[in-house]
Amino acid sequence: MHRSCLAEGVPTIAGNSSISGLAFPDWAYKAESSPGSRQIQLWHFILELLQKEEFRHVIAWQQGEYGEFVIKDPDEVARLWGRRKCKPQMNYDKLSRALRYYYNKKILHKTKGKRFTYKFNLSKLIVVNCPLWEVRAMPAPNLFRPTLVPMGMQSKLLHSMLLTPWATVEQLAGQWALRGPPAASEDKKGSSSRIYPMETFGPPR
DNA sequence: ATCGGAAGCT
DNA sequence: AGCTTCCGAT
C-alpha cells in the first residue's frame, strides 16, 4: 500500500519491466521473509545503473577487469540510490557502508588502490541469485537435464544483464566446470537447487 | 578515501 | 536480513 514516496517525478521504475530500460525480473528480488514487500537491493540498483548508457558518466564498467566498475560521481549515485529508497539523506558515506557489507557476503569486493572502484563476485552472484528456475511441484524421479529450462524472458534479461564487459558464457561455464557447481544443499527445505543455467546462455550444442 | 563496529530501522 | 545512520581509526 505504500508504493512511492516521492511520487512526483519518479515514474516507479521498480517492479516488473515494460520500460525499454527493463527493470529486474522477479528472481532478482529475493523474496526474503516478507513476500509481497520486496525491496530493491543495492547491488541490483548498481547493476541497473551500469546497464544503462545514460548513467555512464556516473557509474561505468571498468575495461579490462570483468565485473569491475567505477563510481565516477559518488554524490550522484548516492542521490539516485536515496531517491529510489526514499532516503533523501543518503550520501556516499552511507552508500559505501552498505557496499562494504557486501564484502563478507562475497557479493562485492574493493579493488584496492583504485579510487571508487569495486568488483562483483561473479560466481556468488550468478549461482546464488538467479538459477532457481525452481522446478516447482516436480516429482522428477529421473534427473531432469539442465539443458532444457524453458524460459524466455528470464534468460533474456539475465543475458542482457551479463552482456556488458564481464562474464562470457565460456568463462562462467569454465569456472563451474573446474570447481564443479557450488555445493547444492541436498535436503534443505526439500527444494532441489542443483539445476544450473549454464546451458541456457550458450548456443545449444 | 576506506574500513568496520555499533546501534537503529523496517 | 538488508540496509541506514553515525563515527572513530587508519
PDB file of C-alpha atoms (C1' of nucleotides) in Angstrom:
ATOM      1  CA  MET A   1       0.000   0.000   0.000  1.00  0.00           C
ATOM      2  CA  HIS A   2       2.988   2.233   0.309  1.00  0.00           C
ATOM      3  CA  ARG A   3       4.356   2.328  -3.155  1.00  0.00           C
ATOM      4  CA  SER A   4       6.019   5.609  -3.961  1.00  0.00           C
ATOM      5  CA  CYS A   5       7.185   8.171  -1.508  1.00  0.00           C
ATOM      6  CA  LEU A   6       8.271  10.894  -3.840  1.00  0.00           C
ATOM      7  CA  ALA A   7       5.578  10.024  -6.284  1.00  0.00           C
ATOM      8  CA  GLU A   8       6.085  13.279  -8.106  1.00  0.00           C
ATOM      9  CA  GLY A   9       8.892  12.931 -10.540  1.00  0.00           C
ATOM     10  CA  VAL A  10       9.657   9.289 -10.001  1.00  0.00           C
ATOM     11  CA  PRO A  11       7.916   7.085 -12.519  1.00  0.00           C
ATOM     12  CA  THR A  12       8.004   3.900 -10.476  1.00  0.00           C
ATOM     13  CA  ILE A  13      10.681   2.054 -12.321  1.00  0.00           C
ATOM     14  CA  ALA A  14      10.684  -0.705  -9.794  1.00  0.00           C
ATOM     15  CA  GLY A  15       8.694  -3.849 -10.074  1.00  0.00           C
ATOM     16  CA  ASN A  16       8.278  -5.506 -13.406  1.00  0.00           C
ATOM     17  CA  SER A  17       9.679  -4.211 -16.595  1.00  0.00           C
ATOM     18  CA  SER A  18       7.701  -2.858 -19.520  1.00  0.00           C
ATOM     19  CA  ILE A  19      10.066   0.002 -19.836  1.00  0.00           C
ATOM     20  CA  SER A  20      12.676  -0.202 -22.528  1.00  0.00           C
ATOM     21  CA  GLY A  21      15.378   0.068 -19.920  1.00  0.00           C
ATOM     22  CA  LEU A  22      13.994  -3.007 -18.214  1.00  0.00           C
ATOM     23  CA  ALA A  23      13.865  -3.374 -14.508  1.00  0.00           C
ATOM     24  CA  PHE A  24      14.714  -6.607 -12.803  1.00  0.00           C
ATOM     25  CA  PRO A  25      12.910  -9.872 -13.119  1.00  0.00           C
ATOM     26  CA  ASP A  26      11.323 -11.497 -10.157  1.00  0.00           C
ATOM     27  CA  TRP A  27      14.221 -13.710  -9.278  1.00  0.00           C
ATOM     28  CA  ALA A  28      16.406 -10.704  -8.778  1.00  0.00           C
ATOM     29  CA  TYR A  29      14.391  -9.649  -5.823  1.00  0.00           C
ATOM     30  CA  LYS A  30      14.869 -12.092  -3.047  1.00  0.00           C
ATOM     31  CA  ALA A  31      11.528 -12.919  -1.594  1.00  0.00           C
ATOM     32  CA  GLU A  32      13.086 -12.888   1.856  1.00  0.00           C
ATOM     33  CA  SER A  33      10.979 -13.048   4.924  1.00  0.00           C
ATOM     34  CA  SER A  34       8.192 -10.881   3.736  1.00  0.00           C
ATOM     35  CA  PRO A  35       6.647 -11.989   0.500  1.00  0.00           C
ATOM     36  CA  GLY A  36       4.968  -9.049  -1.055  1.00  0.00           C
ATOM     37  CA  SER A  37       7.209  -6.352   0.254  1.00  0.00           C
ATOM     38  CA  ARG A  38      10.275  -6.972  -1.763  1.00  0.00           C
ATOM     39  CA  GLN A  39      12.597  -4.052  -1.885  1.00  0.00           C
ATOM     40  CA  ILE A  40      15.298  -3.262  -4.335  1.00  0.00           C
ATOM     41  CA  GLN A  41      18.735  -4.405  -3.263  1.00  0.00           C
ATOM     42  CA  LEU A  42      21.666  -2.099  -3.621  1.00  0.00           C
ATOM     43  CA  TRP A  43      23.580  -4.392  -5.911  1.00  0.00           C
ATOM     44  CA  HIS A  44      20.540  -4.728  -8.144  1.00  0.00           C
ATOM     45  CA  PHE A  45      20.381  -0.995  -8.355  1.00  0.00           C
ATOM     46  CA  ILE A  46      24.063  -0.735  -9.161  1.00  0.00           C
ATOM     47  CA  LEU A  47      23.643  -3.283 -11.913  1.00  0.00           C
ATOM     48  CA  GLU A  48      20.670  -1.389 -13.168  1.00  0.00           C
ATOM     49  CA  LEU A  49      22.634   1.820 -13.460  1.00  0.00           C
ATOM     50  CA  LEU A  50      25.586   0.054 -15.027  1.00  0.00           C
ATOM     51  CA  GLN A  51      23.447  -1.333 -17.737  1.00  0.00           C
ATOM     52  CA  LYS A  52      22.087   1.999 -18.864  1.00  0.00           C
ATOM     53  CA  GLU A  53      24.132   4.206 -21.093  1.00  0.00           C
ATOM     54  CA  GLU A  54      22.548   7.327 -19.731  1.00  0.00           C
ATOM     55  CA  PHE A  55      24.471   6.817 -16.497  1.00  0.00           C
ATOM     56  CA  ARG A  56      27.861   6.134 -17.971  1.00  0.00           C
ATOM     57  CA  HIS A  57      29.151   9.426 -16.702  1.00  0.00           C
ATOM     58  CA  VAL A  58      28.028   8.484 -13.210  1.00  0.00           C
ATOM     59  CA  ILE A  59      28.989   4.847 -12.947  1.00  0.00           C
ATOM     60  CA  ALA A  60      30.531   2.544 -15.533  1.00  0.00           C
ATOM     61  CA  TRP A  61      32.229  -0.765 -16.058  1.00  0.00           C
ATOM     62  CA  GLN A  62      35.977  -0.717 -15.899  1.00  0.00           C
ATOM     63  CA  GLN A  63      37.504  -2.023 -19.038  1.00  0.00           C
ATOM     64  CA  GLY A  64      39.870  -4.871 -18.578  1.00  0.00           C
ATOM     65  CA  GLU A  65      38.610  -6.484 -15.416  1.00  0.00           C
ATOM     66  CA  TYR A  66      35.353  -8.350 -15.660  1.00  0.00           C
ATOM     67  CA  GLY A  67      32.810  -7.248 -13.126  1.00  0.00           C
ATOM     68  CA  GLU A  68      34.819  -4.254 -12.061  1.00  0.00           C
ATOM     69  CA  PHE A  69      33.144  -0.903 -12.051  1.00  0.00           C
ATOM     70  CA  VAL A  70      33.995   2.661 -11.179  1.00  0.00           C
ATOM     71  CA  ILE A  71      31.771   5.156  -9.480  1.00  0.00           C
ATOM     72  CA  LYS A  72      32.628   8.294 -11.335  1.00  0.00           C
ATOM     73  CA  ASP A  73      30.218  10.514  -9.473  1.00  0.00           C
ATOM     74  CA  PRO A  74      29.704   9.186  -5.938  1.00  0.00           C
ATOM     75  CA  ASP A  75      27.389  12.005  -4.926  1.00  0.00           C
ATOM     76  CA  GLU A  76      25.109  11.406  -7.865  1.00  0.00           C
ATOM     77  CA  VAL A  77      24.977   7.640  -7.369  1.00  0.00           C
ATOM     78  CA  ALA A  78      24.117   8.226  -3.738  1.00  0.00           C
ATOM     79  CA  ARG A  79      21.456  10.700  -4.705  1.00  0.00           C
ATOM     80  CA  LEU A  80      19.870   8.265  -7.137  1.00  0.00           C
ATOM     81  CA  TRP A  81      20.005   5.468  -4.578  1.00  0.00           C
ATOM     82  CA  GLY A  82      18.475   7.720  -1.985  1.00  0.00           C
ATOM     83  CA  ARG A  83      15.676   8.628  -4.336  1.00  0.00           C
ATOM     84  CA  ARG A  84      14.931   5.000  -5.077  1.00  0.00           C
ATOM     85  CA  LYS A  85      14.861   4.071  -1.421  1.00  0.00           C
ATOM     86  CA  CYS A  86      13.156   7.221  -0.307  1.00  0.00           C
ATOM     87  CA  LYS A  87      16.119   8.218   1.768  1.00  0.00           C
ATOM     88  CA  PRO A  88      16.801  11.834   0.895  1.00  0.00           C
ATOM     89  CA  GLN A  89      19.676  11.948   3.346  1.00  0.00           C
ATOM     90  CA  MET A  90      21.610   9.269   1.535  1.00  0.00           C
ATOM     91  CA  ASN A  91      25.184  10.081   0.700  1.00  0.00           C
ATOM     92  CA  TYR A  92      28.253   8.212  -0.489  1.00  0.00           C
ATOM     93  CA  ASP A  93      29.481   7.651   3.037  1.00  0.00           C
ATOM     94  CA  LYS A  94      26.364   5.686   3.852  1.00  0.00           C
ATOM     95  CA  LEU A  95      26.073   4.013   0.494  1.00  0.00           C
ATOM     96  CA  SER A  96      29.648   2.849   0.645  1.00  0.00           C
ATOM     97  CA  ARG A  97      28.994   1.347   4.084  1.00  0.00           C
ATOM     98  CA  ALA A  98      26.262  -0.725   2.512  1.00  0.00           C
ATOM     99  CA  LEU A  99      28.680  -1.750  -0.205  1.00  0.00           C
ATOM    100  CA  ARG A 100      31.189  -2.763   2.465  1.00  0.00           C
ATOM    101  CA  TYR A 101      28.660  -5.120   3.979  1.00  0.00           C
ATOM    102  CA  TYR A 102      28.791  -6.933   0.663  1.00  0.00           C
ATOM    103  CA  TYR A 103      32.419  -7.851   1.257  1.00  0.00           C
ATOM    104  CA  ASN A 104      31.575 -10.552   3.765  1.00  0.00           C
ATOM    105  CA  LYS A 105      28.690 -11.731   1.668  1.00  0.00           C
ATOM    106  CA  LYS A 106      31.067 -12.175  -1.216  1.00  0.00           C
ATOM    107  CA  ILE A 107      28.869 -10.180  -3.492  1.00  0.00           C
ATOM    108  CA  LEU A 108      31.443  -7.458  -3.956  1.00  0.00           C
ATOM    109  CA  HIS A 109      34.956  -6.615  -3.025  1.00  0.00           C
ATOM    110  CA  LYS A 110      37.031  -3.500  -3.214  1.00  0.00           C
ATOM    111  CA  THR A 111      39.675  -3.016  -5.819  1.00  0.00           C
ATOM    112  CA  LYS A 112      42.401  -1.738  -3.625  1.00  0.00           C
ATOM    113  CA  GLY A 113      44.291   1.258  -4.794  1.00  0.00           C
ATOM    114  CA  LYS A 114      41.699   2.254  -7.338  1.00  0.00           C
ATOM    115  CA  ARG A 115      39.502   5.058  -6.145  1.00  0.00           C
ATOM    116  CA  PHE A 116      35.749   4.380  -6.090  1.00  0.00           C
ATOM    117  CA  THR A 117      36.345   1.068  -7.759  1.00  0.00           C
ATOM    118  CA  TYR A 118      34.616  -2.165  -6.786  1.00  0.00           C
ATOM    119  CA  LYS A 119      34.270  -5.560  -8.332  1.00  0.00           C
ATOM    120  CA  PHE A 120      31.420  -8.015  -8.466  1.00  0.00           C
ATOM    121  CA  ASN A 121      31.935 -11.614  -7.492  1.00  0.00           C
ATOM    122  CA  LEU A 122      30.583 -13.483 -10.434  1.00  0.00           C
ATOM    123  CA  SER A 123      30.273 -16.979  -9.106  1.00  0.00           C
ATOM    124  CA  LYS A 124      28.437 -15.990  -5.973  1.00  0.00           C
ATOM    125  CA  LEU A 125      26.172 -13.635  -7.775  1.00  0.00           C
ATOM    126  CA  ILE A 126      25.111 -15.933 -10.542  1.00  0.00           C
ATOM    127  CA  VAL A 127      24.745 -19.103  -8.594  1.00  0.00           C
ATOM    128  CA  VAL A 128      23.055 -17.764  -5.546  1.00  0.00           C
ATOM    129  CA  ASN A 129      20.743 -15.251  -7.012  1.00  0.00           C
ATOM    130  CA  CYS A 130      19.438 -16.381 -10.304  1.00  0.00           C
ATOM    131  CA  PRO A 131      19.362 -20.041 -11.073  1.00  0.00           C
ATOM    132  CA  LEU A 132      16.347 -21.019  -9.128  1.00  0.00           C
ATOM    133  CA  TRP A 133      14.374 -21.861 -12.158  1.00  0.00           C
ATOM    134  CA  GLU A 134      12.916 -23.867  -9.405  1.00  0.00           C
ATOM    135  CA  VAL A 135      11.173 -26.959 -10.521  1.00  0.00           C
ATOM    136  CA  ARG A 136       8.043 -26.328  -8.630  1.00  0.00           C
ATOM    137  CA  ALA A 137       5.976 -29.335  -7.886  1.00  0.00           C
ATOM    138  CA  MET A 138       8.131 -31.626  -9.839  1.00  0.00           C
ATOM    139  CA  PRO A 139       8.250 -35.282  -8.969  1.00  0.00           C
ATOM    140  CA  ALA A 140      11.339 -35.790 -11.037  1.00  0.00           C
ATOM    141  CA  PRO A 141      12.046 -39.439 -10.479  1.00  0.00           C
ATOM    142  CA  ASN A 142      14.738 -39.161 -13.047  1.00  0.00           C
ATOM    143  CA  LEU A 143      17.188 -36.372 -13.173  1.00  0.00           C
ATOM    144  CA  PHE A 144      15.999 -33.686 -15.464  1.00  0.00           C
ATOM    145  CA  ARG A 145      18.581 -32.436 -17.824  1.00  0.00           C
ATOM    146  CA  PRO A 146      19.689 -28.893 -17.192  1.00  0.00           C
ATOM    147  CA  THR A 147      19.652 -28.361 -20.879  1.00  0.00           C
ATOM    148  CA  LEU A 148      16.067 -27.519 -21.354  1.00  0.00           C
ATOM    149  CA  VAL A 149      14.750 -24.945 -18.892  1.00  0.00           C
ATOM    150  CA  PRO A 150      12.033 -23.381 -20.916  1.00  0.00           C
ATOM    151  CA  MET A 151      12.259 -19.796 -20.046  1.00  0.00           C
ATOM    152  CA  GLY A 152      12.056 -16.912 -22.346  1.00  0.00           C
ATOM    153  CA  MET A 153      12.214 -13.527 -20.820  1.00  0.00           C
ATOM    154  CA  GLN A 154      14.254 -14.501 -17.822  1.00  0.00           C
ATOM    155  CA  SER A 155      17.218 -15.752 -19.730  1.00  0.00           C
ATOM    156  CA  LYS A 156      16.967 -12.781 -21.964  1.00  0.00           C
ATOM    157  CA  LEU A 157      17.065 -10.383 -19.067  1.00  0.00           C
ATOM    158  CA  LEU A 158      19.869 -12.203 -17.434  1.00  0.00           C
ATOM    159  CA  HIS A 159      21.768 -12.250 -20.639  1.00  0.00           C
ATOM    160  CA  SER A 160      21.433  -8.562 -21.251  1.00  0.00           C
ATOM    161  CA  MET A 161      22.474  -8.016 -17.700  1.00  0.00           C
ATOM    162  CA  LEU A 162      25.576 -10.059 -18.207  1.00  0.00           C
ATOM    163  CA  LEU A 163      26.211  -8.873 -21.684  1.00  0.00           C
ATOM    164  CA  THR A 164      28.224  -5.970 -20.521  1.00  0.00           C
ATOM    165  CA  PRO A 165      32.001  -6.263 -20.308  1.00  0.00           C
ATOM    166  CA  TRP A 166      32.179  -9.114 -17.907  1.00  0.00           C
ATOM    167  CA  ALA A 167      31.466 -12.791 -17.932  1.00  0.00           C
ATOM    168  CA  THR A 168      31.158 -14.567 -21.156  1.00  0.00           C
ATOM    169  CA  VAL A 169      29.384 -17.847 -21.263  1.00  0.00           C
ATOM    170  CA  GLU A 170      32.637 -19.653 -21.662  1.00  0.00           C
ATOM    171  CA  GLN A 171      34.083 -18.081 -18.549  1.00  0.00           C
ATOM    172  CA  LEU A 172      31.150 -18.996 -16.425  1.00  0.00           C
ATOM    173  CA  ALA A 173      30.972 -22.467 -17.804  1.00  0.00           C
ATOM    174  CA  GLY A 174      34.690 -22.790 -17.357  1.00  0.00           C
ATOM    175  CA  GLN A 175      34.576 -21.710 -13.759  1.00  0.00           C
ATOM    176  CA  TRP A 176      31.858 -24.140 -12.957  1.00  0.00           C
ATOM    177  CA  ALA A 177      33.434 -26.916 -14.906  1.00  0.00           C
ATOM    178  CA  LEU A 178      36.623 -26.589 -12.920  1.00  0.00           C
ATOM    179  CA  ARG A 179      35.221 -26.219  -9.472  1.00  0.00           C
ATOM    180  CA  GLY A 180      32.035 -28.022 -10.129  1.00  0.00           C
ATOM    181  CA  PRO A 181      28.749 -26.407  -9.433  1.00  0.00           C
ATOM    182  CA  PRO A 182      28.803 -24.928  -5.953  1.00  0.00           C
ATOM    183  CA  ALA A 183      27.536 -27.433  -3.484  1.00  0.00           C
ATOM    184  CA  ALA A 184      23.851 -27.888  -3.795  1.00  0.00           C
ATOM    185  CA  SER A 185      22.291 -28.436  -0.461  1.00  0.00           C
ATOM    186  CA  GLU A 186      20.570 -31.723  -0.929  1.00  0.00           C
ATOM    187  CA  ASP A 187      17.866 -31.636   1.637  1.00  0.00           C
ATOM    188  CA  LYS A 188      17.424 -28.053   2.501  1.00  0.00           C
ATOM    189  CA  LYS A 189      13.768 -27.296   2.633  1.00  0.00           C
ATOM    190  CA  GLY A 190      13.310 -30.140   0.256  1.00  0.00           C
ATOM    191  CA  SER A 191      13.899 -27.875  -2.650  1.00  0.00           C
ATOM    192  CA  SER A 192      16.347 -29.082  -5.183  1.00  0.00           C
ATOM    193  CA  SER A 193      18.539 -26.362  -6.474  1.00  0.00           C
ATOM    194  CA  ARG A 194      21.007 -28.299  -8.411  1.00  0.00           C
ATOM    195  CA  ILE A 195      19.936 -27.064 -11.758  1.00  0.00           C
ATOM    196  CA  TYR A 196      22.347 -24.646 -13.221  1.00  0.00           C
ATOM    197  CA  PRO A 197      21.517 -22.463 -16.119  1.00  0.00           C
ATOM    198  CA  MET A 198      24.818 -22.533 -17.866  1.00  0.00           C
ATOM    199  CA  GLU A 199      23.340 -24.274 -20.836  1.00  0.00           C
ATOM    200  CA  THR A 200      20.824 -21.569 -21.248  1.00  0.00           C
ATOM    201  CA  PHE A 201      23.355 -18.962 -22.084  1.00  0.00           C
ATOM    202  CA  GLY A 202      25.321 -20.620 -24.761  1.00  0.00           C
ATOM    203  CA  PRO A 203      24.155 -21.867 -28.082  1.00  0.00           C
ATOM    204  CA  PRO A 204      22.543 -25.278 -27.778  1.00  0.00           C
ATOM    205  CA  ARG A 205      25.082 -27.843 -28.758  1.00  0.00           C
TER     206      ARG A 205
ATOM    207  C1'  DA B   1      39.191   7.566   0.809  1.00  0.00           C
ATOM    208  C1'  DT B   2      38.376   3.418   3.116  1.00  0.00           C
ATOM    209  C1'  DC B   3      37.308   0.432   6.866  1.00  0.00           C
ATOM    210  C1'  DG B   4      34.267  -1.855  10.162  1.00  0.00           C
ATOM    211  C1'  DG B   5      31.886  -1.649  14.921  1.00  0.00           C
ATOM    212  C1'  DA B   6      27.654  -0.410  16.934  1.00  0.00           C
ATOM    213  C1'  DA B   7      23.000   0.742  17.228  1.00  0.00           C
ATOM    214  C1'  DG B   8      18.644   1.617  14.927  1.00  0.00           C
ATOM    215  C1'  DC B   9      15.073   0.971  11.495  1.00  0.00           C
ATOM    216  C1'  DT B  10      11.628  -1.876   8.649  1.00  0.00           C
TER     217       DT B  10
ATOM    218  C1'  DA C   1      18.101  -9.632   6.517  1.00  0.00           C
ATOM    219  C1'  DG C   2      19.481  -5.533   4.383  1.00  0.00           C
ATOM    220  C1'  DC C   3      20.372  -1.732   4.823  1.00  0.00           C
ATOM    221  C1'  DT C   4      20.782   3.439   7.276  1.00  0.00           C
ATOM    222  C1'  DT C   5      22.976   6.342  10.430  1.00  0.00           C
ATOM    223  C1'  DC C   6      26.906   7.717  12.952  1.00  0.00           C
ATOM    224  C1'  DC C   7      31.535   7.701  13.835  1.00  0.00           C
ATOM    225  C1'  DG C   8      36.444   6.747  15.379  1.00  0.00           C
ATOM    226  C1'  DA C   9      40.505   4.723  13.326  1.00  0.00           C
ATOM    227  C1'  DT C  10      43.773   4.111   9.544  1.00  0.00           C
TER     228       DT C  10
END
